[in-house]
Short mmCIF file of C-alpha atoms in Angstrom, two decimals:
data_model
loop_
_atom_site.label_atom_id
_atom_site.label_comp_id
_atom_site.label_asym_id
_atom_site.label_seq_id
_atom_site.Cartn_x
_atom_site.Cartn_y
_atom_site.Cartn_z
CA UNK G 1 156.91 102.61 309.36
CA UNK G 2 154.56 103.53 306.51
CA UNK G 3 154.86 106.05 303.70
CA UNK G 4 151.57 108.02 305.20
CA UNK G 5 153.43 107.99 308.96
CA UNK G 6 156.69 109.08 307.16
CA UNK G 7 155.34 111.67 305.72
CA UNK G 8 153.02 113.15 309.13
CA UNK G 9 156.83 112.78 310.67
CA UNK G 10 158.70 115.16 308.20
CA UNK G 11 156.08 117.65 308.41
CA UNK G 12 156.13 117.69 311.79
CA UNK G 13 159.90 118.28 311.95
CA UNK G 14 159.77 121.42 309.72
CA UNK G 15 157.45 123.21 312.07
CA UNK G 16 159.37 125.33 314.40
CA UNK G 17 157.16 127.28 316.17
CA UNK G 18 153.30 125.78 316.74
CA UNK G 19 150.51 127.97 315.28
CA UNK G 20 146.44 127.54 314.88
CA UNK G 21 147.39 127.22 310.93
CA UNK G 22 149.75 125.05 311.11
CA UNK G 23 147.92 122.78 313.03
CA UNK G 24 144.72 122.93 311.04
CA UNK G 25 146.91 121.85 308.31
CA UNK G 26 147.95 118.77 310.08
CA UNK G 27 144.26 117.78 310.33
CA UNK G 28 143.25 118.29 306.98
CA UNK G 29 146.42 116.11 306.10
CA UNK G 30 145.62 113.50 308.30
CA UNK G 31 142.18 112.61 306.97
CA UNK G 32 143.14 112.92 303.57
CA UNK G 33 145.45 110.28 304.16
CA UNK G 34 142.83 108.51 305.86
CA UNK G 35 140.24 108.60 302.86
CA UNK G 36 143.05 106.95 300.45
CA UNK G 37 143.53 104.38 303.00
CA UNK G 38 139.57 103.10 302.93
CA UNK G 39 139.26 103.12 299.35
CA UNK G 40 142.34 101.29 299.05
CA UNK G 41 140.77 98.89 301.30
CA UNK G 42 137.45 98.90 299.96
CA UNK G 43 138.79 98.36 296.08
CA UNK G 44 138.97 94.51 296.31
CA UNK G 45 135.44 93.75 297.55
CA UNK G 46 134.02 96.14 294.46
CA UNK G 47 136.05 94.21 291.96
CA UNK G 48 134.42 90.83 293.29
CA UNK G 49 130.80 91.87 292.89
CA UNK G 50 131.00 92.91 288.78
CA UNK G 51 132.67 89.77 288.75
CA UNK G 52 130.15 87.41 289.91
CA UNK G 53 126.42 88.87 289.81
CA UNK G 54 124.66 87.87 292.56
CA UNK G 55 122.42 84.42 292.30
CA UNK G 56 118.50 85.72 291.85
CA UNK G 57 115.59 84.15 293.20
CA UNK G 58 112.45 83.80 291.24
CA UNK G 59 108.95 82.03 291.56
CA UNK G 60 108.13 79.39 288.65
CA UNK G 61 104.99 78.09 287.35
CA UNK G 62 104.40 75.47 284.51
CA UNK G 63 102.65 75.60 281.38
CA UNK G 64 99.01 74.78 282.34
CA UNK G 65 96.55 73.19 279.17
CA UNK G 66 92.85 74.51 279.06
CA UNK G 67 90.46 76.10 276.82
CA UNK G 68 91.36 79.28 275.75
CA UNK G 69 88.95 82.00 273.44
CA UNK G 70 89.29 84.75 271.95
CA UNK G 71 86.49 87.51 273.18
CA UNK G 72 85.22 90.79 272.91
CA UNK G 73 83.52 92.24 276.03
CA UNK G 74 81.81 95.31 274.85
CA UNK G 75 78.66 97.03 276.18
CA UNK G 76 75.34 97.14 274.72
CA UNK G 77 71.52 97.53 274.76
CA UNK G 78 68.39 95.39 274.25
CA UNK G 79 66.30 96.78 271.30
CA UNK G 80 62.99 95.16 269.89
CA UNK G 81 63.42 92.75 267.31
CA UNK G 82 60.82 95.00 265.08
CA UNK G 83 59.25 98.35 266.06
CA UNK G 84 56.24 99.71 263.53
CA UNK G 85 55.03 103.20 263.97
CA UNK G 86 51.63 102.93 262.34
CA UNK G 87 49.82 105.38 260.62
CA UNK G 88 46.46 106.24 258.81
CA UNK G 89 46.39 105.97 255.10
CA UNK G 90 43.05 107.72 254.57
CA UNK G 91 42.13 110.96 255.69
CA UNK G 92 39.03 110.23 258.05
CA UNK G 93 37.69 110.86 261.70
CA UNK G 94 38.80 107.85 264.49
CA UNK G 95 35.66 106.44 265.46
CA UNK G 96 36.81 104.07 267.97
CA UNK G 97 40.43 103.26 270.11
CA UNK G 98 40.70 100.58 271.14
CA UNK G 99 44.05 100.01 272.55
CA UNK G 100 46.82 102.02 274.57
CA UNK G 101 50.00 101.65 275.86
CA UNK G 102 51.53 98.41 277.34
CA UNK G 103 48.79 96.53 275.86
CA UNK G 104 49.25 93.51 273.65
CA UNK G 105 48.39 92.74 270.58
CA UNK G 106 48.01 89.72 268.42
CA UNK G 107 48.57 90.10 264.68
CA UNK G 108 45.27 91.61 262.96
CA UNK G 109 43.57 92.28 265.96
CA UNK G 110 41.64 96.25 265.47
CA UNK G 111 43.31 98.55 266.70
CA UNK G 112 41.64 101.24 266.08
CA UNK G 113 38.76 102.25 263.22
CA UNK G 114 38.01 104.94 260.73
CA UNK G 115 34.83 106.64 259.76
CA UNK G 116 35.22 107.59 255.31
CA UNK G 117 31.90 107.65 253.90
CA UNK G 118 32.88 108.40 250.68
CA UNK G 119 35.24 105.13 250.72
CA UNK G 120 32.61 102.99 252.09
CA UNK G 121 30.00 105.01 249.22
CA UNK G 122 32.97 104.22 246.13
CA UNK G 123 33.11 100.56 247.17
CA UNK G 124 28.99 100.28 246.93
CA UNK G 125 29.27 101.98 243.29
CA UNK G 126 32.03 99.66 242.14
CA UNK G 127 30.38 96.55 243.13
CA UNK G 128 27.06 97.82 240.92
CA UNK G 129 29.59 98.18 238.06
CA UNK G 130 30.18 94.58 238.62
CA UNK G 131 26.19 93.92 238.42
CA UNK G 132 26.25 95.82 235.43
CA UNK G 133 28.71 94.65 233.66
CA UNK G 134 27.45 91.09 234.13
CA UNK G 135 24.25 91.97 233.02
CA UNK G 136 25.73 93.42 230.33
CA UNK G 137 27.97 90.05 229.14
CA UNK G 138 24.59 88.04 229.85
CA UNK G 139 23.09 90.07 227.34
CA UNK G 140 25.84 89.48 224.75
CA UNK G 141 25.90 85.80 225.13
CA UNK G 142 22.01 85.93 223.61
CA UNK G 143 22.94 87.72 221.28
CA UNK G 144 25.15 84.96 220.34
CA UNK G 145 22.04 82.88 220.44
CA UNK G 146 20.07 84.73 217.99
CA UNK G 147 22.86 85.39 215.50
CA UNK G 148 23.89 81.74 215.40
CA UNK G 149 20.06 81.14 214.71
CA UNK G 150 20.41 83.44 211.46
CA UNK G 151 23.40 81.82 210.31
CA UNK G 152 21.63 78.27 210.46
CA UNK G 153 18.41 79.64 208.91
CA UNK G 154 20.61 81.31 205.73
CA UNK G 155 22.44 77.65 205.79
CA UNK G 156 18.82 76.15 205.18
CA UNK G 157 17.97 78.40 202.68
CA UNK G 158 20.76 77.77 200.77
CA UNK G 159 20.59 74.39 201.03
CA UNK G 160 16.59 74.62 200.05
CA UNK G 161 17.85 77.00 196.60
CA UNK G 162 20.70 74.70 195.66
CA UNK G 163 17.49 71.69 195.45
CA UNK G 164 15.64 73.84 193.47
CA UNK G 165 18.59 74.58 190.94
CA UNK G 166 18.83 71.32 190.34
CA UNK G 167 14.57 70.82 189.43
CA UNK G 168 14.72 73.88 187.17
CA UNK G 169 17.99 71.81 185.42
CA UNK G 170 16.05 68.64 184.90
CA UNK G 171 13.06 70.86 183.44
CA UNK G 172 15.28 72.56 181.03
CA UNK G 173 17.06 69.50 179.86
CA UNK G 174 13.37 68.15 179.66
CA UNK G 175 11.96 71.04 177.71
CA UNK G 176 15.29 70.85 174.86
CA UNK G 177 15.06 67.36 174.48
CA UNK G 178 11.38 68.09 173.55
CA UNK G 179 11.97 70.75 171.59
CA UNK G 180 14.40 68.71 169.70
CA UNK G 181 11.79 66.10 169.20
CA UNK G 182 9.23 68.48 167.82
CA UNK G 183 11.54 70.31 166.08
CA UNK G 184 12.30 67.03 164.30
CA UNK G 185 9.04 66.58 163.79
CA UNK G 186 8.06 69.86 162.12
CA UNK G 187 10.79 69.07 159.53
CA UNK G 188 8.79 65.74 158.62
CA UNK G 189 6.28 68.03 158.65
CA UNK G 190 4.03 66.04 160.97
CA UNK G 191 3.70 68.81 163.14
CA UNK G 192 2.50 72.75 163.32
CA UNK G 193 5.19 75.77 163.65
CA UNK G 194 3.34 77.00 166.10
CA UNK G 195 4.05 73.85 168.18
CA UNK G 196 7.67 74.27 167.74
CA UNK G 197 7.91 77.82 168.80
CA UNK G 198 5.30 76.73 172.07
CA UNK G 199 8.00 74.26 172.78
CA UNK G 200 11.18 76.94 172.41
CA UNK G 201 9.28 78.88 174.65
CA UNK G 202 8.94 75.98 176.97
CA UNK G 203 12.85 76.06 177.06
CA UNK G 204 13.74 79.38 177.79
CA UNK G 205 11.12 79.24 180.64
CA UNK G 206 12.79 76.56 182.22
CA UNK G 207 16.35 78.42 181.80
CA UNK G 208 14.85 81.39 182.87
CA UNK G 209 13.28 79.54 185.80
CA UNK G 210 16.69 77.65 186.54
CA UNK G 211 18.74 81.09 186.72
CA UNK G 212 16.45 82.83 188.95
CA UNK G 213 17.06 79.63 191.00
CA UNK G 214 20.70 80.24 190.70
CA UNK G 215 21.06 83.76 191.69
CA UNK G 216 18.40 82.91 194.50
CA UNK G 217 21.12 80.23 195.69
CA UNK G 218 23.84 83.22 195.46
CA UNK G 219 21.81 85.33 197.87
CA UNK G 220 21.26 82.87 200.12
CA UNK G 221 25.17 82.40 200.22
CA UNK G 222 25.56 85.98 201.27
CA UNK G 223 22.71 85.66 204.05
CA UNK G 224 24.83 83.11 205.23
CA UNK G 225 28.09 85.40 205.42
CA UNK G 226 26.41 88.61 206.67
CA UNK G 227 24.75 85.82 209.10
CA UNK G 228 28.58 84.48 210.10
CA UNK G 229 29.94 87.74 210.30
CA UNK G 230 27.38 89.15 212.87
CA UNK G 231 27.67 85.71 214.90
CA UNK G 232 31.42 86.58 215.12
CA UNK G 233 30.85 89.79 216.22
CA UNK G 234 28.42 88.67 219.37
CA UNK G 235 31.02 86.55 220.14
CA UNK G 236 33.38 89.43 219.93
CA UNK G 237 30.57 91.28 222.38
CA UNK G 238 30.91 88.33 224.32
CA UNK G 239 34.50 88.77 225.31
CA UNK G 240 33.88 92.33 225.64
CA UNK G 241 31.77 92.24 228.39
CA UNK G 242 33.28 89.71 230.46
CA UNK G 243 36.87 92.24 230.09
CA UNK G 244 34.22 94.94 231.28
CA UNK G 245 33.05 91.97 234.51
CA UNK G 246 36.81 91.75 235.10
CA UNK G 247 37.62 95.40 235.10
CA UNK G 248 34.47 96.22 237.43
CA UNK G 249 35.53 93.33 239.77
CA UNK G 250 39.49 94.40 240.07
CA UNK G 251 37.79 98.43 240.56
CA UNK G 252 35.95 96.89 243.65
CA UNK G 253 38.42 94.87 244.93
CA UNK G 254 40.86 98.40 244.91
CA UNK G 255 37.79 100.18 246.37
CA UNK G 256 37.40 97.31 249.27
CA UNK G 257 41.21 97.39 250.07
CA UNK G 258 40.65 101.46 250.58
CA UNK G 259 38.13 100.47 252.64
CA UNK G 260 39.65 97.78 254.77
CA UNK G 261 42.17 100.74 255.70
CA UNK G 262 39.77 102.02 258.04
CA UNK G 263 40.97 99.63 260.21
CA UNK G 264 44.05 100.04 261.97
CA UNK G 265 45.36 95.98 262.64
CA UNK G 266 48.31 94.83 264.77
CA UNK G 267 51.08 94.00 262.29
CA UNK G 268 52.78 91.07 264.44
CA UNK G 269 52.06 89.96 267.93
CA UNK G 270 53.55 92.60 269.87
CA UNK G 271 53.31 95.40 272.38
CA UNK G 272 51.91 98.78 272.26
CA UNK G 273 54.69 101.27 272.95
CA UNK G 274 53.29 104.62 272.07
CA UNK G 275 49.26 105.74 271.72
CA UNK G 276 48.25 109.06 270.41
CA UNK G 277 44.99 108.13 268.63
CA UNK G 278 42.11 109.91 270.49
CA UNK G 279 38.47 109.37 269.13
CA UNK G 280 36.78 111.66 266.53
CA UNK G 281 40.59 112.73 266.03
CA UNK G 282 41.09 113.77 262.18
CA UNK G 283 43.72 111.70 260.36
CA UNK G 284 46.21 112.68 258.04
CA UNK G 285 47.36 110.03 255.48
CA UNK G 286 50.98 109.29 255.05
CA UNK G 287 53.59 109.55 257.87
CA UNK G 288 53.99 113.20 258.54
CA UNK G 289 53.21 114.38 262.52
CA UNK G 290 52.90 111.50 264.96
CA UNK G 291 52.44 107.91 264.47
CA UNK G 292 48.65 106.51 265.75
CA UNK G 293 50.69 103.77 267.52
CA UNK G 294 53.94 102.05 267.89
CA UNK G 295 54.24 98.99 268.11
CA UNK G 296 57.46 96.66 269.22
CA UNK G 297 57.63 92.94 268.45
CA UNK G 298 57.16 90.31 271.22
CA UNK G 299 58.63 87.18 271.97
CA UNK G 300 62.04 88.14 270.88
CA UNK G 301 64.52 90.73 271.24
CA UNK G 302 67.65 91.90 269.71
CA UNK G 303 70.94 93.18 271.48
CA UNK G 304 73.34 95.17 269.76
CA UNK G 305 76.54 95.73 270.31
CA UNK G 306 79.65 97.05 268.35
CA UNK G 307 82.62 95.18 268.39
CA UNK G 308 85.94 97.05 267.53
CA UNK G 309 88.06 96.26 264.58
CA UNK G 310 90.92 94.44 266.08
CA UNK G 311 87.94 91.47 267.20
CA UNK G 312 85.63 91.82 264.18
CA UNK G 313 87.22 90.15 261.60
CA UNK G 314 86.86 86.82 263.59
CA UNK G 315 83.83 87.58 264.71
CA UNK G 316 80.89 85.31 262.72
CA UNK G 317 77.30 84.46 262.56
CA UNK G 318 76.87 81.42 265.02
CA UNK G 319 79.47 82.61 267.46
CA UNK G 320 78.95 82.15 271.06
CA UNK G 321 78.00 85.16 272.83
CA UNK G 322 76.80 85.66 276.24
CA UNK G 323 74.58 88.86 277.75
CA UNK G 324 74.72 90.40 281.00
CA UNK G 325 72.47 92.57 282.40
CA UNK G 326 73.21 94.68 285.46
CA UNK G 327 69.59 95.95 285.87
CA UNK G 328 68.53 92.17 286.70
CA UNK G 329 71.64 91.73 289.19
CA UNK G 330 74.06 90.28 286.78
CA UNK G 331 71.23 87.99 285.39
CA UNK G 332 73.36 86.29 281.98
CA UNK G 333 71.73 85.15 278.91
CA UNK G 334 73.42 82.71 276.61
CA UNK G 335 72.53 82.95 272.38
CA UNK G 336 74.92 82.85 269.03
CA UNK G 337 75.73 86.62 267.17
CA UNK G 338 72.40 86.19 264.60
CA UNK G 339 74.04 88.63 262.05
CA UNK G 340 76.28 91.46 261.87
CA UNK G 341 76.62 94.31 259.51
CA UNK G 342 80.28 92.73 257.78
CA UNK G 343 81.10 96.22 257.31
CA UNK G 344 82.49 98.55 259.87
CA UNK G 345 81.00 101.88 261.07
CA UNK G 346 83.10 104.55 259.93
CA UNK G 347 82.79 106.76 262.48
CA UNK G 348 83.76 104.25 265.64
CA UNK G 349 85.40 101.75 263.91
CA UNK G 350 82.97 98.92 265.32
CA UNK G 351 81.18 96.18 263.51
CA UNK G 352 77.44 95.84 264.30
CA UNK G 353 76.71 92.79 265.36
CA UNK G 354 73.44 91.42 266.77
CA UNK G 355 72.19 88.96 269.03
CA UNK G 356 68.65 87.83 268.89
CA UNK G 357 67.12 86.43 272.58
CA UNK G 358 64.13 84.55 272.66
CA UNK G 359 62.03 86.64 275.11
CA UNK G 360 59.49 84.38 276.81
CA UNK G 361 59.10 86.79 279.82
CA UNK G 362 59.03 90.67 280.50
CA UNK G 363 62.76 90.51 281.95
CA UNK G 364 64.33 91.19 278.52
CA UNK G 365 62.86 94.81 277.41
CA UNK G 366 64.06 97.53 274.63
CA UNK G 367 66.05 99.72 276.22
CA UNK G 368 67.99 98.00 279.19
CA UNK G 369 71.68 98.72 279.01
CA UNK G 370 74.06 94.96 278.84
CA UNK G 371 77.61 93.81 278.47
CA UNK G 372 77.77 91.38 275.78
CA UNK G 373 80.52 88.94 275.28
CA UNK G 374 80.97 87.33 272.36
CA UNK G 375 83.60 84.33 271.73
CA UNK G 376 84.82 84.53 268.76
CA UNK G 377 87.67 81.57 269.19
CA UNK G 378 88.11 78.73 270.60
CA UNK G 379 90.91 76.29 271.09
CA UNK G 380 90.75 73.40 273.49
CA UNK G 381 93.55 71.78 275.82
CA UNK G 382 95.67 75.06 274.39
CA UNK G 383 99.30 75.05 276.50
CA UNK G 384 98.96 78.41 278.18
CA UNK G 385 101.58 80.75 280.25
CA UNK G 386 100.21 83.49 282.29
CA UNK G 387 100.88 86.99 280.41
CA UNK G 388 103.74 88.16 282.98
CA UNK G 389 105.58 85.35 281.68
CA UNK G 390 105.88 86.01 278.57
CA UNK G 391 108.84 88.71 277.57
CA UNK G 392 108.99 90.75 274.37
CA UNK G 393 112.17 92.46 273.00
CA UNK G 394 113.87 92.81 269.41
CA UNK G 395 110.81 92.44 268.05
CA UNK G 396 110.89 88.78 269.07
CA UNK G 397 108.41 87.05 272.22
CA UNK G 398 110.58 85.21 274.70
CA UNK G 399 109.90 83.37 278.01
CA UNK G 400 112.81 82.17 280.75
CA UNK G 401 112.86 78.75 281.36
CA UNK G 402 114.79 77.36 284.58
CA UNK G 403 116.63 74.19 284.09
CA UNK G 404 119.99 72.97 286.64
CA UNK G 405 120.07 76.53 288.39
CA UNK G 406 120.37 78.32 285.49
CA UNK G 407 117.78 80.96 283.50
CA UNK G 408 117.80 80.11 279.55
CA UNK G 409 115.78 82.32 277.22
CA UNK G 410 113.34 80.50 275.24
CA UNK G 411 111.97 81.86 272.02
CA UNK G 412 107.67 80.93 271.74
CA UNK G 413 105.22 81.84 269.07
CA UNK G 414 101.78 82.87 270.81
CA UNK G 415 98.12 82.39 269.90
CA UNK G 416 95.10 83.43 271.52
CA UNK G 417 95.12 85.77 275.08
CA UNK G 418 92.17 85.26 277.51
CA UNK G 419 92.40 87.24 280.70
CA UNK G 420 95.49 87.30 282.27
CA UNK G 421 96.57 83.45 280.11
CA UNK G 422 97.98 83.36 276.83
CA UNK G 423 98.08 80.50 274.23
CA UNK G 424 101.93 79.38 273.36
CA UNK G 425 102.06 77.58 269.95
CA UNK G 426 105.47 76.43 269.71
CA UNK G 427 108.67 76.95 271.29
CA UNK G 428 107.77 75.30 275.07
CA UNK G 429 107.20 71.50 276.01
CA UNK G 430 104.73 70.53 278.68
CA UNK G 431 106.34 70.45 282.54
CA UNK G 432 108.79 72.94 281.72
CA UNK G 433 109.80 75.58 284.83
CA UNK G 434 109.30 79.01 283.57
CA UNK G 435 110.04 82.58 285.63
CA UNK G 436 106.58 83.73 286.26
CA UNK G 437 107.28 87.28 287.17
CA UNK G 438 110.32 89.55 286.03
CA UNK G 439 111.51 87.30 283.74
CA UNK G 440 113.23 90.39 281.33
CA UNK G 441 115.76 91.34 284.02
CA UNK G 442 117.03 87.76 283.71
CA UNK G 443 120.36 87.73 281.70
CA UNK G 444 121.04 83.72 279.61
CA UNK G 445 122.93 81.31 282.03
CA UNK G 446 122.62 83.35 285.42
CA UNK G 447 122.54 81.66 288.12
CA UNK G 448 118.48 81.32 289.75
CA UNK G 449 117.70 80.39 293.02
CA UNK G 450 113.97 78.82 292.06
CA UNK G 451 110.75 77.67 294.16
CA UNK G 452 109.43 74.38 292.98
CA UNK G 453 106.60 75.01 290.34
CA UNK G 454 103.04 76.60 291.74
CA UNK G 455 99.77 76.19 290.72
CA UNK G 456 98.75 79.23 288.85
CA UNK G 457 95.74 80.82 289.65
CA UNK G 458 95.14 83.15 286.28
CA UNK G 459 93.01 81.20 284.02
CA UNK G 460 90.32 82.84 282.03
CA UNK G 461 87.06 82.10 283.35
CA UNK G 462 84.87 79.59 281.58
#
């Protein structure tokens, strides 16, 4: 017999007379003794299954090569390459329009025109400057003429007195030699007194006559200088008065650009966006109230899009990018990122960056709304894992490789992440089985129950 029947027995015995509590205490007895006897049973089985943990099944996949990028999807909108708002320099009345809105343009084609008379009235005056003035250097340059004239008829004159000095020097030597003679004579006696002092005055009429030749000679000199002098002032004149030509010519060139404001021209073959010229309007110069037109670029646009901070420092000119538009059902657009601002907008944290799209038809307009994607890595035949492979913990990235029925943590270094793929570096050889789902709840060395390797299905589209 048992210790729990033993024990139902002596109880039993010591009841004398039967009673409602007595026999309600039998029950309760009799399953308590009941409950120890199924956990006593049950202990064993519980002791077995923290042994030995239970053998887990799992799907694997192997490491797939392809090309994997880094992107930035980010929305964005078209704009116009260039938009001018033109306005009116001068302060005039429109006298004709002659474009509106949606038309186009081709560079310098008239716009619109201005009526100034007192522009078109300045520009007349400014060329007659230039009449005068030239009349003015014309007259100059004759006067040039004449004074060189002077200057070569005081050189003549000179040159006629300095001849002359040198007869009235041949008569003086002349006239002493012969007063010498007859002064000799008059000593012998063979002549008159009177002779003598005939011939003395002979002499000092021939130096007389010679001096006056030499001061004549002196005067002519000076003819010649005054005669210089004024030839070097004509010249002087001269250069005067073609400055003056210059100075008129540059006042009517400033006085035909005013003019050629009148005319409103198309800056660049482009578009007309916005119109509010109306004819015999009054214009104000400068750019205050609205502009006469706007104007966008054609031919090209420009889409703009920020990228966020953790993508713009690989982001560079040349990159790949790629623009869809859900206005023209999805319609994509391939270009390169043209430029970006390097610098990030403090406010969102985004880098400018632009995108310029040739624009050969009226699909691409300012304004539409796009997604841009721009690729700003690339790595080819890159060993890749999808991402719910990959397990992260102590600051350490893991996957679970599955080799002879047993899961094995392997450490891996990452690179790029596409989608729902990311790039392993190091750490994993090609063909290895690796948990593809689930893999942190995986313990190293328990026991797997794996499918053979599947073709994975989450690469990054190209």
């Amino acid at each position: 017999m048992s210790k729990k029947s033993s024990l139902i027995s002596k109880h039993i015995r010591t009841l004398t007379k039967p009673s409602r509590s007595s026999l309600a205490t039998l029950s309760l007895l009799a399953l308590f003794l009941a409950g120890c006897g199924e956990s006593t049973a049950k202990a064993p089985a519980h002791a077995v299954s923290a042994a030995a943990p239970p053998i887990a099944r799992v799907t694997t996949v192997t490491p797939e090569r392809m090309t994997i990028r880094r992107i930035s999807e980010q929305p964005g909108q078209i704009e116009a390459a260039e938009v001018t708002a033109m306005y009116a320099k001068l302060a005039g009345y429109l006298e004709t329009v002659s474009a509106d809105i949606g038309d186009r343009v081709k560079k310098g084609q008239v716009m619109a025109e201005l009526r100034v008379p007192e522009v078109e009235a300045d520009l007349k005056q400014k060329r007659a400057l230039i009449d005068q003035a030239q009349a003015e250097k014309r007259q100059a340059e004759a006067t040039v003429s004449v004074a060189l004239a002077r200057v070569l008829s005081a050189e003549a004159k000179v040159s006629e007195t300095k001849a002359g000095i040198r007869r009235a020097e041949a008569d003086v030597a002349r006239w002493q030699a012969e007063f010498t003679r007859v002064q000799q004579l008059a000593h012998e006696r063979a002549l008159t007194g009177s002779l003598v002092d005939e011939t003395r005055s002979k002499v000092g009429a021939a130096e007389a006559s010679r001096d006056e030749v030499q001061a004549q000679v002196k005067s002519n000199e000076a003819l010649v200088a005054e005669a210089k002098a004024e030839l070097d002032k004509t010249r002087s004149d001269v250069l005067a008065a073609a400055a003056h030509v210059e100075v008129a010519r540059f006042e009517a060139e400033r006085a035909a650009a005013m003019a050629s404001y009148q005319k409103i021209e198309a800056p660049y073959d482009g578009i007309v966006t916005r119109q509010n010229a109306d004819t015999g309007q009054l214009t104000t110069p400068g750019t205050t109230g609205e502009p006469l037109f706007v104007v966008a670029r054609s031919g090209v646009v420009t889409v703009s899009v920020g990228v966020p901070e953790t993508d713009a420092p690989f982001v560079n000119v040349g990159d790949p990018a790629h623009v869809r538009l859900l206005a023209l059902n999805d319609r994509t657009f391939d270009g390169k990122v043209t430029r970006t601002a390097w610098a990030l907008e403090p406010a969102t944290r985004t880098l400018l960056t632009e995108i310029d799209l040739p624009a050969s038809d009226d699909a691409l307009r300012p304004g539409l709304y796009a997604y841009v994607t721009v690729v700003a890595e690339e790595h080819e035949n890159a060993l890749t894992l999808p991402a719910t492979a990959i397990v992260k913990d102590g600051g350490k990235t893991f996957c679970v490789t599955v080799a002879d029925g047993r899961a094995k943590r392997t450490e891996i270094k990452l690179g790029l992440t596409e989608g729902k793929r990311t790039e392993v570096v190091s750490g994993l050889r090609e063909g290895e089985r690796v948990v593809e789902a689930n893999a942190g709840s995986l313990t190293d060395g328990q026991a797997v129950e794996a499918n053979e390797p599947q073709a994975d299905t989450a690469k990054p589209k190209t």
